[in-house]
GROMACS .gro file of C-alpha atoms in nm:
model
  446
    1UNK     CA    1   9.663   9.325  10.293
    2UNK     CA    2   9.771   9.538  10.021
    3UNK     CA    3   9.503   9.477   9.786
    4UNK     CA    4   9.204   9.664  10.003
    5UNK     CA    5   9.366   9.991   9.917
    6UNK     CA    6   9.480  10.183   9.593
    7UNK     CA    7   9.785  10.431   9.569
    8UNK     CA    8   9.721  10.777   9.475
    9UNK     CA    9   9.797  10.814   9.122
   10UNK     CA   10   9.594  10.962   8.830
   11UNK     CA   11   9.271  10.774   8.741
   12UNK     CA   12   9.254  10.681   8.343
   13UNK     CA   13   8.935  10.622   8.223
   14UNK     CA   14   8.748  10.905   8.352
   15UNK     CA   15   8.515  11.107   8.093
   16UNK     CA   16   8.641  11.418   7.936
   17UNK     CA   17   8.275  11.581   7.954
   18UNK     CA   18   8.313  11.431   8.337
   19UNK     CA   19   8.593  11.603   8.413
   20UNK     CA   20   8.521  11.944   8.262
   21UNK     CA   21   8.242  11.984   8.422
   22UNK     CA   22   8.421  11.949   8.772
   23UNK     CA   23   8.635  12.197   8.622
   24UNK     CA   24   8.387  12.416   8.563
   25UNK     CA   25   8.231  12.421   8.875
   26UNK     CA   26   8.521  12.608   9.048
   27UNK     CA   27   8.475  12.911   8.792
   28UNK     CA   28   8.118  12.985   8.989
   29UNK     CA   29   8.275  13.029   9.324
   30UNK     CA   30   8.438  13.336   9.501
   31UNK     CA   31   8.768  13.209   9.511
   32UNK     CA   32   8.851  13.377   9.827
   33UNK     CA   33   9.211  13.615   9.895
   34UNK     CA   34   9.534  13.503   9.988
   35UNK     CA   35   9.713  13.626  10.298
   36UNK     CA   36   9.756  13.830  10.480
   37UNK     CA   37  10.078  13.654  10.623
   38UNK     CA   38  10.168  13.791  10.974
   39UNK     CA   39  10.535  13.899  11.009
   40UNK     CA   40  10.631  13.583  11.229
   41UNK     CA   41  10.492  13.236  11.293
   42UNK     CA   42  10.358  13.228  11.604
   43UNK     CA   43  10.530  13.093  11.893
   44UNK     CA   44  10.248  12.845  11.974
   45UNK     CA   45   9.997  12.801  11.686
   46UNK     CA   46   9.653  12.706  11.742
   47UNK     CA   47   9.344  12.680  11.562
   48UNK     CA   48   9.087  12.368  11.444
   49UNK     CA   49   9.185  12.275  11.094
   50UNK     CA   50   8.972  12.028  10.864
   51UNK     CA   51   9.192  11.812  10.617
   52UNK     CA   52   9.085  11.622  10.364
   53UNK     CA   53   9.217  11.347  10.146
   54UNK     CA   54   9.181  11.051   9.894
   55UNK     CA   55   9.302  10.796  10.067
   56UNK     CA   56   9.108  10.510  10.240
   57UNK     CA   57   9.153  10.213  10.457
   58UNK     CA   58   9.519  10.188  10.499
   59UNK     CA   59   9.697  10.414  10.377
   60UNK     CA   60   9.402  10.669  10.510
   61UNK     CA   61   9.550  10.501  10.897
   62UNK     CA   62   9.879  10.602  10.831
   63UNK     CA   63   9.757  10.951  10.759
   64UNK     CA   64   9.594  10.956  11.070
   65UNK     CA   65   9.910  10.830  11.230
   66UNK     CA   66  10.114  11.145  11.118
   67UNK     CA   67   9.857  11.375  11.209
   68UNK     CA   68   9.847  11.233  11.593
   69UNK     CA   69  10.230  11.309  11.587
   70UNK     CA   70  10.159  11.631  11.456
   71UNK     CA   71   9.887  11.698  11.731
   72UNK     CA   72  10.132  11.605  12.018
   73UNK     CA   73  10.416  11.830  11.875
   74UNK     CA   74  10.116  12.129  11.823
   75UNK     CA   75   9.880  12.052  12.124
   76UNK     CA   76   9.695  12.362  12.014
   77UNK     CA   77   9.598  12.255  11.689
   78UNK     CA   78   9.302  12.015  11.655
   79UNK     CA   79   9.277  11.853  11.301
   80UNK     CA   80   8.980  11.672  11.218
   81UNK     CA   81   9.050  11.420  10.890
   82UNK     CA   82   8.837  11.367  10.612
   83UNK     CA   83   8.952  11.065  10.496
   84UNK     CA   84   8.871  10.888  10.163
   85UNK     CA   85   8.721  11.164   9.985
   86UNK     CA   86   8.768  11.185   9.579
   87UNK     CA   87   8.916  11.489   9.438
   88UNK     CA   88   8.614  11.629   9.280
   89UNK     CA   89   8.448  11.590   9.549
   90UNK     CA   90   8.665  11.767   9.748
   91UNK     CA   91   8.634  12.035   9.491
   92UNK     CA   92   8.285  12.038   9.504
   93UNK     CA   93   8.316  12.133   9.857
   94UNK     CA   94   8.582  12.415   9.843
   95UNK     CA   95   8.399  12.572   9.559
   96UNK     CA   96   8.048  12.546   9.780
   97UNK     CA   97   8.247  12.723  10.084
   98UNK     CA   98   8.254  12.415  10.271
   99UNK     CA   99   8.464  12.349  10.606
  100UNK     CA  100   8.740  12.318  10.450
  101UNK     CA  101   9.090  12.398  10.590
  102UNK     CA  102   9.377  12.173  10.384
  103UNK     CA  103   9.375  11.965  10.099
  104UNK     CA  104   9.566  11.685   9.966
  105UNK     CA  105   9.473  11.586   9.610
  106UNK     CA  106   9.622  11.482   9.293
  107UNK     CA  107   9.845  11.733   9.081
  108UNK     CA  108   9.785  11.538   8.732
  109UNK     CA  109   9.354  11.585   8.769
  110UNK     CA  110   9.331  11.850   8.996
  111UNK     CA  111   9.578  12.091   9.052
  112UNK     CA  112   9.510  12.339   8.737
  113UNK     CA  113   9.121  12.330   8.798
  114UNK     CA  114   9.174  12.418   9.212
  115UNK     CA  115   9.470  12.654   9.209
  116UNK     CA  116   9.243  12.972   9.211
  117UNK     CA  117   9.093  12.823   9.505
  118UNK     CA  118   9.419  12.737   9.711
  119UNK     CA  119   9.662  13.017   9.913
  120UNK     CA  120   9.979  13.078   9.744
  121UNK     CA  121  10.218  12.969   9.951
  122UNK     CA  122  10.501  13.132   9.857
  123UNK     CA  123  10.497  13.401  10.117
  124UNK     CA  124  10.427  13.136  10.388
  125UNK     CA  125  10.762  12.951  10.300
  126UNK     CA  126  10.925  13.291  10.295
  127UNK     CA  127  10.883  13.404  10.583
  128UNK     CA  128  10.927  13.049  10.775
  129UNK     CA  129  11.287  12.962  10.542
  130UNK     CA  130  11.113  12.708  10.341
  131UNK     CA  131  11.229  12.616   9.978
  132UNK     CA  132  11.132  12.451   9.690
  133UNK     CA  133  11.514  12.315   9.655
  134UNK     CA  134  11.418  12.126   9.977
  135UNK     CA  135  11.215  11.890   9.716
  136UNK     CA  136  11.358  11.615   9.468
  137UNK     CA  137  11.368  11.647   9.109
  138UNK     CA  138  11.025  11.813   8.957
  139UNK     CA  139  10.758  11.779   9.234
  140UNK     CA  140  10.830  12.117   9.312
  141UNK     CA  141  10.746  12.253   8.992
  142UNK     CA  142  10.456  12.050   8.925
  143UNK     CA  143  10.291  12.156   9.203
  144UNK     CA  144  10.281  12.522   9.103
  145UNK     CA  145  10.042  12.649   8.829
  146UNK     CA  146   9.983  12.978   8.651
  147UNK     CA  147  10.234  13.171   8.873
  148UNK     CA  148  10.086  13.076   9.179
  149UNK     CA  149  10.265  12.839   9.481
  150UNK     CA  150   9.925  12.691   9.493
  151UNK     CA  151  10.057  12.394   9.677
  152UNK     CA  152  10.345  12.150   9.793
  153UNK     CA  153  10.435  11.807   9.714
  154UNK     CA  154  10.386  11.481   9.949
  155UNK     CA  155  10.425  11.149   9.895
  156UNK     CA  156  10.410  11.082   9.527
  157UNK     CA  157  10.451  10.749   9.254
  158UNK     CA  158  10.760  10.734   8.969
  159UNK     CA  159  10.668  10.450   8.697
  160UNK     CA  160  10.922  10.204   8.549
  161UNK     CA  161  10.965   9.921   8.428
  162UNK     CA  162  10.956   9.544   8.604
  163UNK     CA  163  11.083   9.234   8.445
  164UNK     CA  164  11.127   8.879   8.543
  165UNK     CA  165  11.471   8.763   8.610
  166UNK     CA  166  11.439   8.380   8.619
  167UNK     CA  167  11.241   8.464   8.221
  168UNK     CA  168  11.492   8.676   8.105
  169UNK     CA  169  11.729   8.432   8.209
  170UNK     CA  170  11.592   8.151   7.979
  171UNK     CA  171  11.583   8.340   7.718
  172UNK     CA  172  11.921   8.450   7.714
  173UNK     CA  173  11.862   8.808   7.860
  174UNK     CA  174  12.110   8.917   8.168
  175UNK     CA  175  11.993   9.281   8.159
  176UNK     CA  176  11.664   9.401   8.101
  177UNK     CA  177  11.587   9.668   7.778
  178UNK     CA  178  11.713  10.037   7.746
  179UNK     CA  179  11.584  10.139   7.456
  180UNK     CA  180  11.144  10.045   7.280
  181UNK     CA  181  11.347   9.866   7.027
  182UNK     CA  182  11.491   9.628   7.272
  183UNK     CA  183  11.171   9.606   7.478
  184UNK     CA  184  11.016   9.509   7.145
  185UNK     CA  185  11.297   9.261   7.041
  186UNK     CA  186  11.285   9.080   7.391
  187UNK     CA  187  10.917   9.075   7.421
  188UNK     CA  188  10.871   8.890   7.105
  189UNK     CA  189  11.148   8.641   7.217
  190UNK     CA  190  10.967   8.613   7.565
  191UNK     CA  191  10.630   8.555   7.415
  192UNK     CA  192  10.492   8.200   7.371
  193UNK     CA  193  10.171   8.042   7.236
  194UNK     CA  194   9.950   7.704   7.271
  195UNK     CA  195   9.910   7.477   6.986
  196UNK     CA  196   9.620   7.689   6.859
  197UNK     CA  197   9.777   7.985   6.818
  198UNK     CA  198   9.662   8.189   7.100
  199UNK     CA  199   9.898   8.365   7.379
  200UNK     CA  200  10.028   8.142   7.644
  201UNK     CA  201  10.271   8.397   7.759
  202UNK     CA  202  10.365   8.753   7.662
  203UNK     CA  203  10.704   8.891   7.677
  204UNK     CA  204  10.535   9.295   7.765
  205UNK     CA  205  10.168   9.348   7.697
  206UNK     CA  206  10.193   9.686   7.454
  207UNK     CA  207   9.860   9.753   7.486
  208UNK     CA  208   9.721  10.111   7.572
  209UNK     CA  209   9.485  10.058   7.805
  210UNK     CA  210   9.678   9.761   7.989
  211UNK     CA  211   9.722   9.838   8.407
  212UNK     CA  212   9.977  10.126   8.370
  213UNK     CA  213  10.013  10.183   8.024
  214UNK     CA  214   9.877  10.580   7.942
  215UNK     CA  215   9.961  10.777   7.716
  216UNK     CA  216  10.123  10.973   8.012
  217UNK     CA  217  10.347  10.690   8.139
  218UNK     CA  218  10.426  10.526   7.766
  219UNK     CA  219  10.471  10.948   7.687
  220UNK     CA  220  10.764  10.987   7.897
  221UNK     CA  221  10.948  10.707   7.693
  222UNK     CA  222  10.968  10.964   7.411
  223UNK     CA  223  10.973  11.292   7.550
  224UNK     CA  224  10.661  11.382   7.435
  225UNK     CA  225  10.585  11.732   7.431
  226UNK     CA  226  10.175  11.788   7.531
  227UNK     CA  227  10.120  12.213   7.492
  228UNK     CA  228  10.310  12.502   7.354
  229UNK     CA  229  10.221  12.850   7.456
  230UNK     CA  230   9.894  12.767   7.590
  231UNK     CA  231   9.753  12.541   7.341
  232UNK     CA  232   9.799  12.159   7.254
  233UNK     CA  233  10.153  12.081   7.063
  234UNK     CA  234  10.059  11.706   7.060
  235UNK     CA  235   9.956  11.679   6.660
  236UNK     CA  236  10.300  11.905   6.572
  237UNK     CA  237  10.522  11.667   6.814
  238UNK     CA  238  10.709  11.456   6.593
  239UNK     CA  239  10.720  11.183   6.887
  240UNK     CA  240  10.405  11.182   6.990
  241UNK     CA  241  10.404  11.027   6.597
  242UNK     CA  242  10.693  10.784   6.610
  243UNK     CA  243  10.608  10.689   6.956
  244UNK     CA  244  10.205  10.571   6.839
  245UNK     CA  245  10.393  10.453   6.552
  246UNK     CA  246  10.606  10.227   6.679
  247UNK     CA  247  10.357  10.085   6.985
  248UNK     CA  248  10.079  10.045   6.670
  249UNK     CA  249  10.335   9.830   6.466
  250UNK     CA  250  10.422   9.618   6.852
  251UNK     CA  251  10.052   9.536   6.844
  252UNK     CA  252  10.021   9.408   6.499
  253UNK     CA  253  10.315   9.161   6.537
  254UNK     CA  254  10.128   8.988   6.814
  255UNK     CA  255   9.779   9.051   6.711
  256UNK     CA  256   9.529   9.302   6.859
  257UNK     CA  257   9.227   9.031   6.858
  258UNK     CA  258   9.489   8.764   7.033
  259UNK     CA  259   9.659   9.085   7.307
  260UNK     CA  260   9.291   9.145   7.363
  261UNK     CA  261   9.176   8.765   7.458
  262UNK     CA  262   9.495   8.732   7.675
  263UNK     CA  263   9.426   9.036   7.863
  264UNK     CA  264   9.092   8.921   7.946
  265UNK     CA  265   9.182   8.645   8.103
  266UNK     CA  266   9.416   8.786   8.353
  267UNK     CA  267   9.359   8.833   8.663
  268UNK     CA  268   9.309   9.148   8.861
  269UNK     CA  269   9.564   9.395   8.870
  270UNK     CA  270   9.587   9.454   9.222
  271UNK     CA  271   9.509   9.079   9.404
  272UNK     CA  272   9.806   8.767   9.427
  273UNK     CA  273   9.657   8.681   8.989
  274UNK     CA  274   9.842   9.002   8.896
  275UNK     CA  275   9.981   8.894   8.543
  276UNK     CA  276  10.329   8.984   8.621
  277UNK     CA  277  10.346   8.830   8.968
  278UNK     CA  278  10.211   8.481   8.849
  279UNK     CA  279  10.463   8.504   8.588
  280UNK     CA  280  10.209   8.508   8.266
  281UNK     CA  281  10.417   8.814   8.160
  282UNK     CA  282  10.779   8.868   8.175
  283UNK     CA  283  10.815   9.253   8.170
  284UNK     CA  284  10.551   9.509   8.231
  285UNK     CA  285  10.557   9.902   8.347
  286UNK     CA  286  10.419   9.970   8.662
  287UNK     CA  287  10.471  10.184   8.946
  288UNK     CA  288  10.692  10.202   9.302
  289UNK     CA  289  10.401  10.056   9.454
  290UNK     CA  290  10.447   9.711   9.283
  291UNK     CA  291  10.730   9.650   9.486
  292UNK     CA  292  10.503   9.592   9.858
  293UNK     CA  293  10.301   9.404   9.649
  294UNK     CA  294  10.526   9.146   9.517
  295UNK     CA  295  10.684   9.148   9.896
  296UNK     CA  296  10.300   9.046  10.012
  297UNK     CA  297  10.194   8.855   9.770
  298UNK     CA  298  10.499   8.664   9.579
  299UNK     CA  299  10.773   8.679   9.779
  300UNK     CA  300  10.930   8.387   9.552
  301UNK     CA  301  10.960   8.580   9.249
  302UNK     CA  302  11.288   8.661   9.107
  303UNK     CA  303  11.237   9.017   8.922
  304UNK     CA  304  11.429   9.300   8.920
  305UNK     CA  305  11.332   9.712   8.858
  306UNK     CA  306  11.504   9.970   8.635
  307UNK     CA  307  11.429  10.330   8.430
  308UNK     CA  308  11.174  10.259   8.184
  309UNK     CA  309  11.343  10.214   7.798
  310UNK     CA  310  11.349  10.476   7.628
  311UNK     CA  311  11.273  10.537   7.250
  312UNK     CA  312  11.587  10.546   7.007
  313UNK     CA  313  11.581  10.902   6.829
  314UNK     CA  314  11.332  11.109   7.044
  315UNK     CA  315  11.577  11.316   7.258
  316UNK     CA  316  11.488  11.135   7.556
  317UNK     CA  317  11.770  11.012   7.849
  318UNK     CA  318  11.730  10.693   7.999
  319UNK     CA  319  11.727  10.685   8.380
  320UNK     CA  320  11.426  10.891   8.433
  321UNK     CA  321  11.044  10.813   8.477
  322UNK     CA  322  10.732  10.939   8.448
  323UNK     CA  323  10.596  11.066   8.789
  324UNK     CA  324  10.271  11.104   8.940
  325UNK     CA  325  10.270  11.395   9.261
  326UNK     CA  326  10.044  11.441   9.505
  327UNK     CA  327  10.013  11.757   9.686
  328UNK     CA  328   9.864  11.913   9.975
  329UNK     CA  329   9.752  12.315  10.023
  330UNK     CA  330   9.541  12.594  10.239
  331UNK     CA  331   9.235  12.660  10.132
  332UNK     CA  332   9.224  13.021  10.059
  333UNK     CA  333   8.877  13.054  10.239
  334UNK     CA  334   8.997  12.902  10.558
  335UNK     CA  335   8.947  13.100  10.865
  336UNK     CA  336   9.259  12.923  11.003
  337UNK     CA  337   9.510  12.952  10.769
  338UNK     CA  338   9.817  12.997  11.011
  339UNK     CA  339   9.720  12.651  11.175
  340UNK     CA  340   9.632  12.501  10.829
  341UNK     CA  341  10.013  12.633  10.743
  342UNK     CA  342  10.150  12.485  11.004
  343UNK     CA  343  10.013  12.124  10.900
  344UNK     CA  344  10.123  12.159  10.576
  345UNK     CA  345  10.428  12.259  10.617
  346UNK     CA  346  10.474  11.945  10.882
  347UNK     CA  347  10.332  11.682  10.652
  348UNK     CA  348  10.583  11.826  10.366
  349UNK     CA  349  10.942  11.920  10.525
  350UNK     CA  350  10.957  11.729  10.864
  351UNK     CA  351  11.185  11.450  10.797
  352UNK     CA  352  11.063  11.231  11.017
  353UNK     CA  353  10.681  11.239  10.906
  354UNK     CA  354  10.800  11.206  10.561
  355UNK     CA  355  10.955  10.927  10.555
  356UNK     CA  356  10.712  10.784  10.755
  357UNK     CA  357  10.429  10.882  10.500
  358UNK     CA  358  10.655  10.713  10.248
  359UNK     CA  359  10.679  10.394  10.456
  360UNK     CA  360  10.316  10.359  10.498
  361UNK     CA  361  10.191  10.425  10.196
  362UNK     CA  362  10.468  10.329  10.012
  363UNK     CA  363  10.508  10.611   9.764
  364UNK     CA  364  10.837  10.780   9.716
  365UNK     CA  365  10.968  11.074   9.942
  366UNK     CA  366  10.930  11.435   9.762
  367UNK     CA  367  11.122  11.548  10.025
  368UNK     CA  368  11.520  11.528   9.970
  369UNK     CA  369  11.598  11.480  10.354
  370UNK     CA  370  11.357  11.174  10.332
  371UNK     CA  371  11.460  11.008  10.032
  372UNK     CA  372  11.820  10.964  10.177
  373UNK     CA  373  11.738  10.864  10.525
  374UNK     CA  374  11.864  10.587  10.665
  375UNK     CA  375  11.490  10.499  10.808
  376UNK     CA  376  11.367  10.517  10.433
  377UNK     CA  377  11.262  10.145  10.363
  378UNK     CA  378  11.413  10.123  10.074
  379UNK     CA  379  11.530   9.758   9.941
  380UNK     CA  380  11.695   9.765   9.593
  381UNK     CA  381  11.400   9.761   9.436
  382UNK     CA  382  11.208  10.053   9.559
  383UNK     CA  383  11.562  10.228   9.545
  384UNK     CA  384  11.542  10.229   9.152
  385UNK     CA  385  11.185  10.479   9.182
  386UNK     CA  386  11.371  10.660   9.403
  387UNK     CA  387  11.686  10.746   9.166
  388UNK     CA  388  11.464  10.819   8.904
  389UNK     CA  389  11.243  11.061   9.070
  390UNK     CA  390  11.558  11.262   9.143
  391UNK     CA  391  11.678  11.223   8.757
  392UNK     CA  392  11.664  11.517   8.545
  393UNK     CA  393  11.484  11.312   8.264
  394UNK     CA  394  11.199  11.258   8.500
  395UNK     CA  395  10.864  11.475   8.416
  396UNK     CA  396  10.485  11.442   8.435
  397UNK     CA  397  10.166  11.586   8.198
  398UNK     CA  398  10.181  11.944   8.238
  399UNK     CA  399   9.906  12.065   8.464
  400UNK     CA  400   9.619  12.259   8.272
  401UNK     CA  401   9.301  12.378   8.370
  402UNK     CA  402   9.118  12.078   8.249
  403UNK     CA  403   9.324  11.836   8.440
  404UNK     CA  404   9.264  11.474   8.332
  405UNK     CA  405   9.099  11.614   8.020
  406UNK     CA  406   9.396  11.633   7.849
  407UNK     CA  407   9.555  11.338   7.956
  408UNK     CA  408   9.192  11.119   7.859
  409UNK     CA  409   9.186  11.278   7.519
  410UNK     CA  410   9.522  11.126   7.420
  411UNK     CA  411   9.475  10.825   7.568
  412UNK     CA  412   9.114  10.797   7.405
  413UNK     CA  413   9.239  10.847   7.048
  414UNK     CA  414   9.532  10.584   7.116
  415UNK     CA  415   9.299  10.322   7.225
  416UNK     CA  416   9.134  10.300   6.908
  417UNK     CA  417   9.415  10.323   6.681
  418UNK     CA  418   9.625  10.091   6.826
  419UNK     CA  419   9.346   9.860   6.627
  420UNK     CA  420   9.337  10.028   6.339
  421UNK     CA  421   9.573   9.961   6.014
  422UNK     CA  422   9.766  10.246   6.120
  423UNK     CA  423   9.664  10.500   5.878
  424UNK     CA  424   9.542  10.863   5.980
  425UNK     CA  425   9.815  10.941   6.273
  426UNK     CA  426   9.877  11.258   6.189
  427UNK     CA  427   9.492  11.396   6.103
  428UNK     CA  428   9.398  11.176   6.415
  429UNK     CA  429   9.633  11.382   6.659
  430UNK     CA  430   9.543  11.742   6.471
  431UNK     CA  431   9.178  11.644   6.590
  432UNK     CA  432   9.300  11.571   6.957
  433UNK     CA  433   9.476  11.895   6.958
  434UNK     CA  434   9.182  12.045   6.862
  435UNK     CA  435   8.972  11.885   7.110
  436UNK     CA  436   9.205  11.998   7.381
  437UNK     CA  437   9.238  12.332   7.316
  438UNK     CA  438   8.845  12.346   7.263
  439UNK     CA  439   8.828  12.208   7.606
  440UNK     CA  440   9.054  12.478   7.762
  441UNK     CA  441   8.881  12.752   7.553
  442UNK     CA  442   8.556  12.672   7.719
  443UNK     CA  443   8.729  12.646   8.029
  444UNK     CA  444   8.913  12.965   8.022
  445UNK     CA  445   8.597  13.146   7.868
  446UNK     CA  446   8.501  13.154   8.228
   0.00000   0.00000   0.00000
């Protein structure tokens, strides 16, 4: 059953202090060296290599089931899985020289505090012909920090948005919204009440905070820009502005006090009472995932998928969405780097185990061989993620040394003045920048 795992995307509420203190613990440890990289892969590589990964009950099965291909095609490796380990504490045990060989972890929270820690790879895929153009849209990119090929992508989750055909169809609506103006427009339309004034139905739920909605996934709808030259640009970004702006004056129409009682009576995001799937909202932004739900859990709904709307003015093309990699890498302390390598290179550019990564766990393909396979389980739904992972408008938070830190920051001051009267935006966001670049001052201080 779906709902006795979660997918592997980027974890919202965690603590700032939380966070930088994880990050913090990898500036105490000898990092290790990279290399050296022999001249040629060896015929028949062999080694023991320890991975270790998030994932847990499912989806950690379907890891295992790759790696017992990956065993019979390299009979002289012998990988031992750590399954269902968090990404600081993973951390924790690279930075305390534990047995660790290869990694798979989350590029949004962990990939700028662990790249010192992690072999570049670059002279790896040299030498064996491997490129990043072998990977769709920006997961290459995003999984390289501060110069270094500190890792490469895997299976990864592109948000957009869902909306309920057989609703939209009452209402007059054939096609779902392109733009935050239309989202807005419909959603009002959509929305119904009892007698006492209260919610009965809402046409999108705009609150920050709600499921999916971040500030990184509502951020892509505006092509928000989050650092400039090293240091937080998110106070001098006129959409960052318009964006809190317009979501602020969304709120108000309904009623903060009456979007807050509504939302605490829904039921769990991730079991058969998800709001959406019961049909107590008509549109909402969530990720590829959503889809194997809905197939599990309500195969009667009539709903359809498409780019997340965009908002009117900010620069930003429709057809992209905002994407969430994971990533896997060496270890640069592990004594079997050549066999590590060879795993990660496997789990990353073998067709075959790609797509069957993607099947499993039901993320979208990094790979560009794998997303247009004809094995790909892809129904028309899924197929939308797909697209827009592979659109140039696509893009993620940049990766920084304080990982989530930045991400939390925004998405702390947002959460309170969504309530407010809407006054003090622009003070409000020259604090978060300063908090941020405080935060990666202390960091980089070490």
């Amino acid at each position: 059953m779906y709902p006795a795992f979660r997918f592997p995307r980027p974890r919202r509420r965690r603590t700032s202090a939380g966070l930088l203190a994880a990050a913090l613990l990898l500036t105490g440890c000898a990092a290790g060296t990279d290399g050296p990289v022999p001249a040629r892969a060896p015929s028949r590589p062999s080694g023991s290599v320890q991975l270790w990964h998030h994932y847990s009950g499912r989806e950690a099965a379907v890891i295992q089931s790759v790696v017992d291909d990956f065993e019979k095609r390299h009979p002289e490796i012998h990988v031992t899985v750590h399954s269902a380990q968090q990404d600081t504490k993973i951390t924790q045990v690279v930075s305390s020289g534990g047995d660790v060989d290869a990694m798979i972890t989350n590029v949004n929270t962990t990939l700028g505090t662990a790249c010192k820690t992690m072999e570049d790879l670059a002279p790896w895929m040299r030498r064996d012909g491997i490129s990043t153009h072998d990977f769709q849209g920006i997961f290459a990119e995003a999984t390289a920090f501060g110069g270094r090929r500190c890792s490469l992508p895997t299976t990864s989750d592109v948000y957009g948005l869902y909306y309920n055909k057989t609703l939209l169809s009452r209402a007059g609506y054939r096609t779902p919204p392109r733009t935050l103006r239309q989202l807005e427009k419909m959603a009002l339309k959509l929305t119904t009440y009892h007698a006492d004034g209260s919610l009965k139905t809402l046409g999108f739920n705009p609150l920050v905070g709600f499921q999916q909605n971040t500030a990184g996934t509502l951020g892509h709808a505006a092509g928000v820009r989050w650092m400039r030259d090293g240091e937080a640009s998110v106070g001098s970004t006129p959409q960052w502005r318009a964006l809190m702006s317009w979501q602020q004056r969304f709120v108000k129409k309904i009623g903060y006090d009456k979007l807050k009682t509504f939302t605490a009576g829904l039921g769990d995001e991730w079991s058969a009472d998800n709001a959406f799937q019961r049909g107590r909202i008509a549109m909402t932004l969530d990720g590829e995932w959503r889809v194997a739900f809905i197939e599990e859990q309500a195969k009667e709904l009539r709903y359809g998928t498409a780019p997340f709307p965009v908002l009117q003015g900010s620069g930003q093309r429709y057809g992209g969405g905002f994407v969430s990699a994971a990533d896997i890498g060496v270890n640069k302390r592990s004594s079997h780097k050549e066999a590590a390598w060879t795993l990660v290179k496997y789990l990353t550019t073998n067709t075959a185990a790609a797509v069957r990564l993607a099947n499993g766990i039901k993320n979208i393909p990094t790979l560009k061989s794998a997303a247009a396979s004809p094995a790909l389980d892809a129904p028309a739904p899924y197929r939308t993620f797909i697209d827009a992972s592979a659109h140039p408008a696509s893009d993620t938070s940049p990766v920084t040394e304080i990982g989530s830190t930045l991400t939390a920051t925004v998405d702390d001051f947002w959460t309170a003045y969504q309530q407010s009267s809407g006054a003090g935006l622009a003070p409000g966001l020259r604090k978060v920048d300063k908090d941020i670049d405080n935060a990666l001052g202390l960091r980089r201080a070490k």
